[in-house]
Amino acid sequence: MVAENKNKNMMQESLILETRRAESKVNIGKSKGNEESKAEESSSSSSAGSPPSEKLRSLSASPFIDGVASSDSFARDSHHFFETADLHPAPSTLITDDQGGDYPPATGFGDAKYICLLESSKLWAIAGPIAFNILCNYGVNSLTNIFVGHIGDIELSAVAISLSVIANFSFGFLLGMGSALETLCGQAFGAGQVDLLGVYMQRSWIILFVACLFLLPLYVFATPVLKLLGQRSDIAELAGKFTIQVIPQMFSLAINFPTQKFLQAQSKVGVLAWIGLVALITHIGILYLFINVFKWGLAGAAIAYDISAWGIALAQVVYVVGWCKDGWRGLSWLAFKDIWAFVRLSIASAVMLCLEIWYFMTIIVLTGHLEDPIIAVGSLSICMNINGWEGMLFIGINAAISVRVSNELGSGHPRAAKYCVIVTCVESLLIGILCALIILATKNQFAVIFTASKEMRKAVAKLAYLLGITMILNSIQPVISGVAVGGGWQALVAYINLFCYYVVGLPLGFLLGYKTKLHVKGIWIGMIIGTCLQTLVLIYIVYKTNWNKEVEQASERMRKWGGQEQDHLSTDMNQTNIYITT
């Protein structure tokens, strides 16, 4: 009898849970005034209506809805997730229908731990291939310099200046313009508006192609520009000739970046890693053929550079057209609809990124005018090189968190967006601290990789502490910038960068470097203060963010820039508006 009663009770409890799930699904389709069940009211009062400070503590403050998910079930569901590797919304096995597809509030350390594991898995599944792709692209540039270096010293200097000054300028600007797609494609994919991804990509093609036309005079007149910047006449002439020969590479970026963001938004990043690897290997063969076999010199290096760049761009297009049928529906006139609003977001993205890139380039320029510039610039360049290698990893994390945030906001999952930001910030900070500790532990040794000069190594060791601080700051700053891109805050961040970098950081660095005896340390300290201020401001903005309102704004973007009216949006978009109240 006791066993029978237990079985009956278990069946009744199971029936009650199923009934609640069914009722919540029905409620999702109703109007906002009737959509909340009793379980949802308790969730809303503890999350949506609470101030940001309470939201950030919700990882350990609120229970799961009606006790539906316990730590044990959480563990079983996490195992299922790792097998399926769904990278986009919060996994359905971890959510309750009462939450509209979002994570329920976590309770205790066990639940927070499993959320951390799942979000980490999603993050690195995206960030890893992207970081590898970036390393391969960096390798293409490095190999070009290596092969040209065997032609002659002047040729090496010319190519290095061409790629680092002219090509890097256009690269940063076009990458920033293309970053608008990280916001729009990510949110459209999260909202289930996959067919809009192809339209957005085509708009970006158009905008970036026009941007290339505006950048064209910089390439054509590279020689006088470089002479104006103080370069030797013979190096400037050779660099200008090489720059004109790599104009096709610049136009390839107008295709490369939008297709790259299109694939990233859907977490189809594995193909980017493979394309990058194949391009790197192929580039070695082409360089050897054109320079060592055909003896084409700088012209051969430029042709190889152009071929590799267009090979990457076209390979990505072929994959999009052949294997992304949901997102690619062919060429569409909708690409020209509301294009000016798209241009404004693209320009804001470009300004945000370029202000960061130019800020760290300026420190080299300022250092070059100090006393004993050879040691000052050399030691600082070694530190910046080390910092750059760490930065490649965080560029991958930047892209990954942008994808995660935009996907979750588009899906109507404010709590999942918040959780992934918290997890990513904590992990990135730990990586930054680890890198800083390694630098400090090897401050007297790591410069040996770059120079045999004892004086140079001693100067680098004195800068190691500043390098460690910079690495820690650079572990958080790209993550917050990625959150800004995912949320569509590019214009706001551009203003913040302008103030923190160019009103505070640069003038302070100039004063400390030139008016005190700190010299290169003073310049770097000023730059660090500007970066620290920018990071603190962005952290505060994220801390105060109302993620439910961010979902509303993502929904509005899909309506405004999707080329459709509100009553023509899909059922997924209508559900996104309902999820705002959960």
CSV table of N, CA and C in Angstrom, one decimal, residues 423-501:
chain,number,residue,atom,x,y,z
A,423,VAL,N,30.2,35.7,-16.4
A,423,VAL,CA,31.1,34.5,-16.5
A,423,VAL,C,32.3,34.9,-17.4
A,424,THR,N,32.1,35.6,-18.5
A,424,THR,CA,33.2,36.0,-19.4
A,424,THR,C,34.1,37.0,-18.7
A,425,CYS,N,33.6,38.0,-18.0
A,425,CYS,CA,34.4,38.9,-17.3
A,425,CYS,C,35.3,38.3,-16.3
A,426,VAL,N,34.7,37.4,-15.5
A,426,VAL,CA,35.5,36.7,-14.5
A,426,VAL,C,36.6,35.9,-15.1
A,427,GLU,N,36.3,35.1,-16.1
A,427,GLU,CA,37.3,34.2,-16.7
A,427,GLU,C,38.4,35.1,-17.4
A,428,SER,N,38.0,36.1,-18.1
A,428,SER,CA,39.0,37.0,-18.7
A,428,SER,C,39.9,37.7,-17.7
A,429,LEU,N,39.4,38.1,-16.6
A,429,LEU,CA,40.2,38.7,-15.6
A,429,LEU,C,41.2,37.7,-15.0
A,430,LEU,N,40.8,36.5,-14.8
A,430,LEU,CA,41.7,35.5,-14.3
A,430,LEU,C,42.9,35.2,-15.3
A,431,ILE,N,42.5,35.2,-16.6
A,431,ILE,CA,43.5,35.0,-17.6
A,431,ILE,C,44.5,36.2,-17.7
A,432,GLY,N,44.0,37.4,-17.5
A,432,GLY,CA,44.8,38.6,-17.5
A,432,GLY,C,45.8,38.6,-16.3
A,433,ILE,N,45.3,38.2,-15.2
A,433,ILE,CA,46.1,38.1,-14.0
A,433,ILE,C,47.2,37.1,-14.1
A,434,LEU,N,46.9,35.9,-14.7
A,434,LEU,CA,47.8,34.9,-15.0
A,434,LEU,C,48.9,35.4,-15.9
A,435,CYS,N,48.6,36.1,-17.0
A,435,CYS,CA,49.6,36.6,-17.9
A,435,CYS,C,50.5,37.6,-17.3
A,436,ALA,N,49.9,38.5,-16.4
A,436,ALA,CA,50.6,39.5,-15.7
A,436,ALA,C,51.7,38.8,-14.8
A,437,LEU,N,51.2,37.8,-14.1
A,437,LEU,CA,52.1,37.1,-13.1
A,437,LEU,C,53.3,36.5,-13.9
A,438,ILE,N,53.0,35.9,-15.1
A,438,ILE,CA,54.1,35.3,-15.9
A,438,ILE,C,55.1,36.4,-16.3
A,439,ILE,N,54.6,37.5,-16.7
A,439,ILE,CA,55.5,38.6,-17.1
A,439,ILE,C,56.4,39.1,-16.0
A,440,LEU,N,55.8,39.3,-14.8
A,440,LEU,CA,56.5,39.7,-13.7
A,440,LEU,C,57.6,38.7,-13.2
A,441,ALA,N,57.2,37.4,-13.3
A,441,ALA,CA,58.1,36.4,-12.9
A,441,ALA,C,59.3,36.2,-13.9
A,442,THR,N,59.1,36.6,-15.1
A,442,THR,CA,60.2,36.5,-16.1
A,442,THR,C,60.6,37.9,-16.7
A,443,LYS,N,60.5,38.9,-15.9
A,443,LYS,CA,60.7,40.3,-16.4
A,443,LYS,C,62.2,40.5,-16.8
A,444,ASN,N,63.1,39.7,-16.3
A,444,ASN,CA,64.5,39.9,-16.6
A,444,ASN,C,64.9,38.9,-17.7
A,445,GLN,N,64.0,38.1,-18.2
A,445,GLN,CA,64.4,37.0,-19.2
A,445,GLN,C,63.6,37.2,-20.5
A,446,PHE,N,62.3,37.6,-20.5
A,446,PHE,CA,61.5,37.4,-21.7
A,446,PHE,C,62.0,38.3,-22.9
A,447,ALA,N,62.7,39.4,-22.6
A,447,ALA,CA,63.2,40.3,-23.6
A,447,ALA,C,64.3,39.6,-24.5
A,448,VAL,N,64.9,38.5,-23.9
A,448,VAL,CA,66.0,37.8,-24.7
A,448,VAL,C,65.5,37.3,-26.0
A,449,ILE,N,64.2,37.0,-26.1
A,449,ILE,CA,63.6,36.6,-27.3
A,449,ILE,C,63.7,37.6,-28.5
A,450,PHE,N,63.7,38.9,-28.1
A,450,PHE,CA,63.7,40.0,-29.1
A,450,PHE,C,65.1,40.6,-29.3
A,451,THR,N,65.9,40.6,-28.3
A,451,THR,CA,67.2,41.4,-28.4
A,451,THR,C,68.3,40.8,-27.5
A,452,ALA,N,69.5,41.0,-28.0
A,452,ALA,CA,70.7,40.5,-27.3
A,452,ALA,C,71.3,41.7,-26.5
A,453,SER,N,70.8,42.9,-26.6
A,453,SER,CA,71.3,44.1,-26.0
A,453,SER,C,71.0,44.1,-24.5
A,454,LYS,N,72.0,44.1,-23.6
A,454,LYS,CA,71.7,44.1,-22.2
A,454,LYS,C,71.0,45.4,-21.8
A,455,GLU,N,71.4,46.5,-22.4
A,455,GLU,CA,70.7,47.8,-22.1
A,455,GLU,C,69.2,47.8,-22.4
A,456,MET,N,68.9,47.2,-23.6
A,456,MET,CA,67.5,47.1,-24.0
A,456,MET,C,66.8,46.1,-23.0
A,457,ARG,N,67.4,45.0,-22.6
A,457,ARG,CA,66.7,44.1,-21.7
A,457,ARG,C,66.4,44.7,-20.4
A,458,LYS,N,67.4,45.6,-19.9
A,458,LYS,CA,67.2,46.3,-18.7
A,458,LYS,C,66.1,47.3,-18.7
A,459,ALA,N,66.0,47.9,-19.9
A,459,ALA,CA,64.9,48.9,-20.1
A,459,ALA,C,63.5,48.2,-20.1
A,460,VAL,N,63.5,47.0,-20.7
A,460,VAL,CA,62.2,46.3,-20.8
A,460,VAL,C,61.8,45.8,-19.4
A,461,ALA,N,62.8,45.3,-18.6
A,461,ALA,CA,62.5,44.9,-17.2
A,461,ALA,C,61.9,46.0,-16.4
A,462,LYS,N,62.3,47.2,-16.6
A,462,LYS,CA,61.8,48.3,-15.8
A,462,LYS,C,60.3,48.6,-16.2
A,463,LEU,N,60.0,48.2,-17.4
A,463,LEU,CA,58.6,48.5,-17.9
A,463,LEU,C,57.7,47.3,-17.6
A,464,ALA,N,58.2,46.2,-17.1
A,464,ALA,CA,57.4,45.0,-16.9
A,464,ALA,C,56.2,45.2,-16.0
A,465,TYR,N,56.3,46.0,-15.0
A,465,TYR,CA,55.2,46.2,-14.1
A,465,TYR,C,54.0,46.9,-14.8
A,466,LEU,N,54.4,47.9,-15.7
A,466,LEU,CA,53.4,48.6,-16.4
A,466,LEU,C,52.7,47.6,-17.5
A,467,LEU,N,53.6,46.8,-18.0
A,467,LEU,CA,53.0,45.8,-19.0
A,467,LEU,C,52.1,44.8,-18.3
A,468,GLY,N,52.4,44.4,-17.1
A,468,GLY,CA,51.5,43.5,-16.3
A,468,GLY,C,50.1,44.2,-16.0
A,469,ILE,N,50.2,45.5,-15.6
A,469,ILE,CA,48.9,46.2,-15.4
A,469,ILE,C,48.1,46.4,-16.7
A,470,THR,N,48.8,46.7,-17.8
A,470,THR,CA,48.1,46.8,-19.1
A,470,THR,C,47.5,45.5,-19.5
A,471,MET,N,48.1,44.4,-19.2
A,471,MET,CA,47.6,43.1,-19.6
A,471,MET,C,46.3,42.8,-18.8
A,472,ILE,N,46.3,43.2,-17.5
A,472,ILE,CA,45.1,43.0,-16.7
A,472,ILE,C,43.9,43.8,-17.2
A,473,LEU,N,44.2,45.1,-17.5
A,473,LEU,CA,43.2,46.0,-18.0
A,473,LEU,C,42.7,45.5,-19.4
A,474,ASN,N,43.6,45.0,-20.2
A,474,ASN,CA,43.2,44.6,-21.6
A,474,ASN,C,42.5,43.2,-21.5
A,475,SER,N,42.5,42.6,-20.4
A,475,SER,CA,41.7,41.4,-20.3
A,475,SER,C,40.2,41.7,-20.1
A,476,ILE,N,39.9,42.8,-19.5
A,476,ILE,CA,38.5,43.2,-19.2
A,476,ILE,C,38.0,44.1,-20.3
A,477,GLN,N,38.8,45.0,-20.7
A,477,GLN,CA,38.3,46.1,-21.7
A,477,GLN,C,37.8,45.5,-23.0
A,478,PRO,N,38.4,44.5,-23.6
A,478,PRO,CA,37.8,43.9,-24.8
A,478,PRO,C,36.5,43.2,-24.6
A,479,VAL,N,36.3,42.6,-23.4
A,479,VAL,CA,35.1,41.9,-23.1
A,479,VAL,C,33.9,42.9,-23.0
A,480,ILE,N,34.2,44.0,-22.3
A,480,ILE,CA,33.1,45.1,-22.1
A,480,ILE,C,32.8,45.7,-23.5
A,481,SER,N,33.9,45.9,-24.3
A,481,SER,CA,33.6,46.4,-25.7
A,481,SER,C,32.8,45.5,-26.5
A,482,GLY,N,33.1,44.1,-26.3
A,482,GLY,CA,32.3,43.1,-27.0
A,482,GLY,C,30.8,43.2,-26.6
A,483,VAL,N,30.6,43.4,-25.3
A,483,VAL,CA,29.2,43.5,-24.8
A,483,VAL,C,28.6,44.7,-25.4
A,484,ALA,N,29.3,45.8,-25.5
A,484,ALA,CA,28.8,47.1,-26.1
A,484,ALA,C,28.4,46.8,-27.6
A,485,VAL,N,29.2,46.1,-28.3
A,485,VAL,CA,28.9,45.8,-29.7
A,485,VAL,C,27.6,44.9,-29.8
A,486,GLY,N,27.6,43.8,-28.9
A,486,GLY,CA,26.5,42.9,-28.9
A,486,GLY,C,25.2,43.6,-28.5
A,487,GLY,N,25.2,44.7,-27.7
A,487,GLY,CA,24.1,45.4,-27.3
A,487,GLY,C,23.7,46.6,-28.2
A,488,GLY,N,24.7,47.0,-29.1
A,488,GLY,CA,24.4,48.1,-30.0
A,488,GLY,C,24.7,49.4,-29.4
A,489,TRP,N,25.7,49.5,-28.5
A,489,TRP,CA,26.0,50.7,-27.8
A,489,TRP,C,27.2,51.4,-28.4
A,490,GLN,N,27.5,51.2,-29.7
A,490,GLN,CA,28.8,51.7,-30.2
A,490,GLN,C,28.9,53.2,-30.1
A,491,ALA,N,27.8,54.0,-30.4
A,491,ALA,CA,28.0,55.4,-30.4
A,491,ALA,C,28.3,55.9,-29.0
A,492,LEU,N,27.7,55.3,-28.0
A,492,LEU,CA,28.0,55.7,-26.6
A,492,LEU,C,29.4,55.4,-26.2
A,493,VAL,N,29.9,54.2,-26.6
A,493,VAL,CA,31.3,53.9,-26.3
A,493,VAL,C,32.3,54.7,-27.0
A,494,ALA,N,31.9,55.2,-28.2
A,494,ALA,CA,32.8,56.1,-29.0
A,494,ALA,C,33.0,57.4,-28.2
A,495,TYR,N,32.0,57.9,-27.7
A,495,TYR,CA,32.1,59.2,-26.9
A,495,TYR,C,32.9,58.9,-25.6
A,496,ILE,N,32.7,57.8,-25.0
A,496,ILE,CA,33.5,57.4,-23.8
A,496,ILE,C,35.0,57.3,-24.1
A,497,ASN,N,35.3,56.6,-25.2
A,497,ASN,CA,36.7,56.4,-25.7
A,497,ASN,C,37.3,57.8,-26.0
A,498,LEU,N,36.6,58.6,-26.6
A,498,LEU,CA,37.1,60.0,-27.0
A,498,LEU,C,37.5,60.7,-25.7
A,499,PHE,N,36.6,60.7,-24.7
A,499,PHE,CA,36.9,61.5,-23.5
A,499,PHE,C,38.0,60.8,-22.7
A,500,CYS,N,37.9,59.5,-22.4
A,500,CYS,CA,38.9,58.9,-21.6
A,500,CYS,C,40.3,58.8,-22.2
A,501,TYR,N,40.3,58.5,-23.5
A,501,TYR,CA,41.6,58.4,-24.2
A,501,TYR,C,42.3,59.7,-24.5
